[in-house]
Coordinates of N, CA and C in Angstrom, one line a residue:
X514 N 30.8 -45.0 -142.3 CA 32.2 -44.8 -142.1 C 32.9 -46.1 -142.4
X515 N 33.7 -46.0 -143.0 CA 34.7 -46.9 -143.5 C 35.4 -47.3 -141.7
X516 N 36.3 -48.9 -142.2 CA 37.2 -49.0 -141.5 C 38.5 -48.3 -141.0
X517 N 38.8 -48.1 -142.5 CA 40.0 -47.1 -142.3 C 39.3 -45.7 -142.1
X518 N 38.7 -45.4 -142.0 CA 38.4 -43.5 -141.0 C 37.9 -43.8 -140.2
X519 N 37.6 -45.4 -139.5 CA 37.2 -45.1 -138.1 C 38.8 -45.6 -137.7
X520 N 39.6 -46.0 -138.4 CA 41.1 -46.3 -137.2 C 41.6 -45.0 -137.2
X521 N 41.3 -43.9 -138.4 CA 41.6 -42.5 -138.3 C 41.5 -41.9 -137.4
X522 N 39.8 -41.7 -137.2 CA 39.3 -41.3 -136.3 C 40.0 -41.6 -135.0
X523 N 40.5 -42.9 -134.7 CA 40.8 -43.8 -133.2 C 41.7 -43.0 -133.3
X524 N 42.8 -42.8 -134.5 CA 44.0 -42.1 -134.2 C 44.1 -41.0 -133.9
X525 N 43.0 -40.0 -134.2 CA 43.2 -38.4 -133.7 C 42.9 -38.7 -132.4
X526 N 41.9 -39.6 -132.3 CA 41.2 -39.4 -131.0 C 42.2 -39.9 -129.3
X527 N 43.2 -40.7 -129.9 CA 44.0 -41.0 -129.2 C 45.4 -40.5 -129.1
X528 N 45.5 -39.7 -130.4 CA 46.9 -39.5 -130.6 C 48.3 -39.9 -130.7
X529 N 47.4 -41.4 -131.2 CA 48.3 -42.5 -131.7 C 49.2 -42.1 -132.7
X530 N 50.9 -42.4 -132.7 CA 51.6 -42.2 -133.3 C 51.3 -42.8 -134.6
X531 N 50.7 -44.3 -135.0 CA 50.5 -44.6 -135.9 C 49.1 -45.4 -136.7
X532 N 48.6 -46.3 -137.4 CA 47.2 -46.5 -137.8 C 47.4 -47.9 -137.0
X533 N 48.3 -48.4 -137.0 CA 48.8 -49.8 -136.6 C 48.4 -50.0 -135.2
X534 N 48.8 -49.1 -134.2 CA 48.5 -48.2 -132.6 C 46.9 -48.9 -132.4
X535 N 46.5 -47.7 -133.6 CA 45.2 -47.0 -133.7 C 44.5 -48.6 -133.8
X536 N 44.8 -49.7 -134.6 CA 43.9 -50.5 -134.9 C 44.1 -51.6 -134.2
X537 N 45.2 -51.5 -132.8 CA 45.2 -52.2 -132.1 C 44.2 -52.3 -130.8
X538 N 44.2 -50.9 -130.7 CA 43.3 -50.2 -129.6 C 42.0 -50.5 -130.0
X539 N 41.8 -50.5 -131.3 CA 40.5 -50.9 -132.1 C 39.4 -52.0 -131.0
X540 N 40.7 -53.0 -131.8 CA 40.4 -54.5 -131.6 C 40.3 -54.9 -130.3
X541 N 40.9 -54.7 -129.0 CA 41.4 -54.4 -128.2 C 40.1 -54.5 -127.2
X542 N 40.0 -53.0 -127.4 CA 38.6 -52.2 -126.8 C 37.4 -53.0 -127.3
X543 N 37.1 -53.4 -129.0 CA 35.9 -53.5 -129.5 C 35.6 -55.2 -128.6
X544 N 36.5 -55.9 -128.7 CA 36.8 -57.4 -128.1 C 36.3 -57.3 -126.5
X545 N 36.7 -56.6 -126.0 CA 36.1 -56.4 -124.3 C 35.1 -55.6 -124.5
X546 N 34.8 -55.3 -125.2 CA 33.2 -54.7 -125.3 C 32.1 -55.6 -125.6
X547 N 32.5 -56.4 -126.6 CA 31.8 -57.6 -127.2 C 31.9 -58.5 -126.3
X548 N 32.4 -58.7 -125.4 CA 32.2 -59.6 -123.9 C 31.6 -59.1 -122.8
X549 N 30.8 -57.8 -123.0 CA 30.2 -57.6 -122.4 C 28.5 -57.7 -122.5
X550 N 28.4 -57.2 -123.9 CA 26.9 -56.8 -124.4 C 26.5 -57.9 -125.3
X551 N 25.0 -57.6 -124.9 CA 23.9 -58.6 -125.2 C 23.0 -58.5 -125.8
X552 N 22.1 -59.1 -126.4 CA 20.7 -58.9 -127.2 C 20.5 -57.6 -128.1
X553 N 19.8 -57.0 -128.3 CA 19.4 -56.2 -129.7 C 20.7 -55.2 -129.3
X554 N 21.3 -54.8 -128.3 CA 21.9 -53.7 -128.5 C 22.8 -54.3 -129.2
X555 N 23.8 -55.5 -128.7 CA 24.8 -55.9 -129.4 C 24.7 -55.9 -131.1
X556 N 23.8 -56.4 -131.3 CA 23.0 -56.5 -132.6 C 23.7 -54.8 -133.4
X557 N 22.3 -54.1 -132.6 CA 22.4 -52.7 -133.3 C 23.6 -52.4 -133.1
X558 N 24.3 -52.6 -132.4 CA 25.8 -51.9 -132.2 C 27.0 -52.2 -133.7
X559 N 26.7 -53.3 -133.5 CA 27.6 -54.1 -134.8 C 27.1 -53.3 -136.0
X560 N 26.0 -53.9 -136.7 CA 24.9 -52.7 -137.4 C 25.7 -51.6 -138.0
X561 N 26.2 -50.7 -137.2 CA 26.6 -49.4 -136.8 C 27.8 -49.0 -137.3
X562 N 28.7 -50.2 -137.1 CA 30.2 -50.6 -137.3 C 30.9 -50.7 -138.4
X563 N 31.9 -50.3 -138.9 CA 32.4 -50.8 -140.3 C 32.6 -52.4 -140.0
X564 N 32.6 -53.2 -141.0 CA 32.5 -54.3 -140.9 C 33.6 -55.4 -139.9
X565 N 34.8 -54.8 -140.3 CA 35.8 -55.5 -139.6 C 35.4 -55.3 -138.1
X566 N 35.2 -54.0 -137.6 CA 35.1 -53.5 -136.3 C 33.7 -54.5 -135.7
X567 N 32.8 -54.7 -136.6 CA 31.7 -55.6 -136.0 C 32.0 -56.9 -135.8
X568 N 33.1 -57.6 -136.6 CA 33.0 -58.9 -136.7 C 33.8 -58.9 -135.7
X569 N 34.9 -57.8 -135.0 CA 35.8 -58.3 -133.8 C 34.8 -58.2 -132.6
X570 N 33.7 -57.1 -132.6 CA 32.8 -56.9 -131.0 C 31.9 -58.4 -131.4
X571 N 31.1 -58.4 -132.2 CA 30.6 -60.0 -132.2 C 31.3 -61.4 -132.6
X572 N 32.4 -61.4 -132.5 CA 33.2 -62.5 -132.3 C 33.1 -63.6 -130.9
X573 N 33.4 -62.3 -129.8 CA 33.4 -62.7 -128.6 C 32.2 -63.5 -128.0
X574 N 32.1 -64.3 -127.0 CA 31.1 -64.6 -126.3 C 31.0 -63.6 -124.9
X575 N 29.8 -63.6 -124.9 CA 29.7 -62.7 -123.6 C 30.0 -63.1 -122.7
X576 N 30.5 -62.5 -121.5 CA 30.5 -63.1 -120.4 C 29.6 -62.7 -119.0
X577 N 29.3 -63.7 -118.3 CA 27.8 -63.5 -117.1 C 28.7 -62.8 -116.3
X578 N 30.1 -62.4 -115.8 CA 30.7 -61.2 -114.7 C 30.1 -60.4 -115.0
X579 N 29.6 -59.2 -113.7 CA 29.0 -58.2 -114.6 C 30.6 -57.2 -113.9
X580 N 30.7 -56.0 -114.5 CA 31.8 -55.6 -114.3 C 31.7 -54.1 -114.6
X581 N 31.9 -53.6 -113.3 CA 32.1 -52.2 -114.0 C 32.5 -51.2 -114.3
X582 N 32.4 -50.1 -115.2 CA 33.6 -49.3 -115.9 C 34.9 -49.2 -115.5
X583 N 35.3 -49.3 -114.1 CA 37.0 -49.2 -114.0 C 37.1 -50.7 -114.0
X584 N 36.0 -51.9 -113.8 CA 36.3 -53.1 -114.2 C 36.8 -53.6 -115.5
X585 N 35.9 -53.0 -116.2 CA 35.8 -53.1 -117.4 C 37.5 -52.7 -117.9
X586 N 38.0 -51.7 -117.5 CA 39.4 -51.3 -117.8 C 40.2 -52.3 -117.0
X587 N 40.5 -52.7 -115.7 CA 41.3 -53.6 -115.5 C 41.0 -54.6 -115.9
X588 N 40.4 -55.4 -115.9 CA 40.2 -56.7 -117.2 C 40.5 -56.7 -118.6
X589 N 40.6 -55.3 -118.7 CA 41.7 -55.6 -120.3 C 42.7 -54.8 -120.0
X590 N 43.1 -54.3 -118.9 CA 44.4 -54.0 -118.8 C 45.3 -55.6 -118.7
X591 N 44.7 -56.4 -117.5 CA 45.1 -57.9 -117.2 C 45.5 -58.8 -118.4
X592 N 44.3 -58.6 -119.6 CA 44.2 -59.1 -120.8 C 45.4 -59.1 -122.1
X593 N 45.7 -57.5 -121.8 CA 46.7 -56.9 -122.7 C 47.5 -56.7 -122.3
X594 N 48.0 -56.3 -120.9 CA 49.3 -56.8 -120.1 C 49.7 -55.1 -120.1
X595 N 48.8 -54.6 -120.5 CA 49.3 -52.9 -120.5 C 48.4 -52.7 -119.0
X596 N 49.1 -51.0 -118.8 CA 49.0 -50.4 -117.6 C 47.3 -50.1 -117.9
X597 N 47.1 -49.9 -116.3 CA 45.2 -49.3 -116.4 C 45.1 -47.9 -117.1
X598 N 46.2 -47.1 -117.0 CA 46.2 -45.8 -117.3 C 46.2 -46.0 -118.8
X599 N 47.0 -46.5 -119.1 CA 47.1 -47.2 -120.9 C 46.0 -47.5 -121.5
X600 N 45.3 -48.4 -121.1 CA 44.1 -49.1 -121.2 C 42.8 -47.8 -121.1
X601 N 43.0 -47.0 -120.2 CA 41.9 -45.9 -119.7 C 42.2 -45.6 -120.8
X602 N 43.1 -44.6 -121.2 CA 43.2 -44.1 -122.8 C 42.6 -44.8 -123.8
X603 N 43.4 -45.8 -123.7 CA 42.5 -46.5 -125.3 C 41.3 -47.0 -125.3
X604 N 40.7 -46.5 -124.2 CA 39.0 -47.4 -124.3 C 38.6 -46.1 -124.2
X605 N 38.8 -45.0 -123.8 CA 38.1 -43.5 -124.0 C 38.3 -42.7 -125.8
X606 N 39.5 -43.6 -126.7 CA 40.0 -42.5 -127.8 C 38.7 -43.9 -128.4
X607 N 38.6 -45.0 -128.0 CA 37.5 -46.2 -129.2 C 36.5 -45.9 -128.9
X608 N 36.1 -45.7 -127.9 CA 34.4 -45.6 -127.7 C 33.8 -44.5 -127.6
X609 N 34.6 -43.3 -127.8 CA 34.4 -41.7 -128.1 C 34.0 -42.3 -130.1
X610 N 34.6 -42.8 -130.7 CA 34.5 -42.6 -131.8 C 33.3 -43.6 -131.8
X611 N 33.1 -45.0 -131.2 CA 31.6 -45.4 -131.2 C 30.8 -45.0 -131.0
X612 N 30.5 -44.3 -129.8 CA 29.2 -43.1 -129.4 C 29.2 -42.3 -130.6
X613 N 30.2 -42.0 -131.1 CA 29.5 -41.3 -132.2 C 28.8 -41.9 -133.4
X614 N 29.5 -43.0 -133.9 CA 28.7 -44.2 -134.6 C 27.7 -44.5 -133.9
X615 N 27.3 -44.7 -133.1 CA 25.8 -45.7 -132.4 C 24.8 -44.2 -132.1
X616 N 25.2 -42.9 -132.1 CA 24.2 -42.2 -132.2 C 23.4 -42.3 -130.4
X617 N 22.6 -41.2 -130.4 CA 22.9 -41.1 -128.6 C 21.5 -41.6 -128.7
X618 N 20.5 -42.6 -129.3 CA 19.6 -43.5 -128.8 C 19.9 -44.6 -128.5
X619 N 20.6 -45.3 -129.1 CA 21.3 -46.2 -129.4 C 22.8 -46.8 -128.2
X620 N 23.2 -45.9 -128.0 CA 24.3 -45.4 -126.7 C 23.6 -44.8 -125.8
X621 N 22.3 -44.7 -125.4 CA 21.2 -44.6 -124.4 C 21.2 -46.1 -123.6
X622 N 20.6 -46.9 -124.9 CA 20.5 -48.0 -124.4 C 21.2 -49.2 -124.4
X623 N 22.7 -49.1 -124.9 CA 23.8 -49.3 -124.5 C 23.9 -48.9 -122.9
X624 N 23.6 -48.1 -122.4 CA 24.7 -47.6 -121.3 C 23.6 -48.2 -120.4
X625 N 22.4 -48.0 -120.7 CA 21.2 -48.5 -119.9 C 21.5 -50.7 -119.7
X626 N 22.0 -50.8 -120.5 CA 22.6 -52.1 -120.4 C 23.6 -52.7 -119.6
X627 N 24.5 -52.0 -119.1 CA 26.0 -52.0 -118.9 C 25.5 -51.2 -117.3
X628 N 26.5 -52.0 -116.3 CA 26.5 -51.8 -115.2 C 27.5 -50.3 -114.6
X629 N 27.1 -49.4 -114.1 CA 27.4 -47.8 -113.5 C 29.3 -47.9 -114.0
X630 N 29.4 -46.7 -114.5 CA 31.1 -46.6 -114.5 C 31.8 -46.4 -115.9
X631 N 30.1 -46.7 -117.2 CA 30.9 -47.6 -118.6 C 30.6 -45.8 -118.9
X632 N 29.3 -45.0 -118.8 CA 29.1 -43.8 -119.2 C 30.4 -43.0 -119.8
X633 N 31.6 -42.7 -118.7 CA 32.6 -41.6 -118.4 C 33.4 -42.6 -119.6
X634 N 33.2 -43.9 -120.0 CA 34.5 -44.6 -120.9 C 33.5 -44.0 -122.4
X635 N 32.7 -43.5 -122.0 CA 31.7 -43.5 -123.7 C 32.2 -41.9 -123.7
X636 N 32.8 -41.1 -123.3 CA 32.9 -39.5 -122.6 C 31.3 -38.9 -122.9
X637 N 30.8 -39.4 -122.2 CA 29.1 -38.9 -121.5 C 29.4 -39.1 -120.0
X638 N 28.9 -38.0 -119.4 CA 28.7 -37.5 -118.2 C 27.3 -38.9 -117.5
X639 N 27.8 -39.3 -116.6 CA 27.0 -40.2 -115.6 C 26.5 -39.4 -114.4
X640 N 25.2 -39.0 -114.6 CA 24.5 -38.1 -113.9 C 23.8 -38.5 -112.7
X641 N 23.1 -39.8 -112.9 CA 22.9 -40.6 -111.6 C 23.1 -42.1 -111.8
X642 N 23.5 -42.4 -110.3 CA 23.8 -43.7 -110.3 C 22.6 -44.6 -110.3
X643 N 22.4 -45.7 -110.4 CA 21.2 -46.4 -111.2 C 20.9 -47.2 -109.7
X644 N 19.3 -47.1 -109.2 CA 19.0 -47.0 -107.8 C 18.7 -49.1 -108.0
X645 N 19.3 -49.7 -106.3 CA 18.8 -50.9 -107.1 C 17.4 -51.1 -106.9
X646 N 17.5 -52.4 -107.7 CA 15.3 -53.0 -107.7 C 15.1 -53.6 -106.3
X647 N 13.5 -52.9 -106.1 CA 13.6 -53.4 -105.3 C 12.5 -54.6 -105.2

């Protein structure tokens, strides 16, 4: 997939008025994502990505908060200055169209990475909650 049919894609998926919207939410979402994730997945994730879309998720440095899924949304709601409800949209229309880029081995171990909450932003159902070690 090209760059421009995955901001396509963002855009049906969002129902963004325009590609401009579409490729803000891009960057946006892909940038707080890339501050989240680590080692081979980040890797394979980028991999995955039209090129621009990789260089903004591996730009970032990660960060040691671990944070989760409605974290993950108020932290870039705080970031972007938009509402959580705003933010909930636009990280469900970008990462609907990555799960489908990363393929559900790949977004297995993605989600297996990422602390309880991120599943429902990938629109996959979170079936159990992850028991702790003991």
């Amino acid at each position: 997939m090209t760059f421009d049919q995955m901001l396509e894609s963002v855009r049906y998926e969002g129902a963004y008025p325009t590609r401009e919207r579409a490729a803000e939410a891009v960057h946006q979402v892909l940038a707080a994502l890339g501050r989240r994730l680590t080692g081979d997945e980040r890797a394979d994730l980028a991999r995955c990505l039209p090129v621009e879309a990789a260089l903004t998720l591996t730009a970032q440095i990660p960060d040691t908060r671990t944070l989760t899924g409605w974290g993950f949304v108020k932290d870039l709601a705080a970031r972007t200055g938009a509402t959580p409800a705003t933010t909930r949209w636009d990280t469900g229309a970008v990462l609907a169209v990555v799960s489908r880029l990363a393929g559900p081995d790949l977004l297995a171990r993605i989600l297996r990475q990422l602390p309880d909450g991120y599943a429902l932003l990938f629109g996959q159902a979170e079936l159990r909650q992850r028991q702790p070690a003991a």
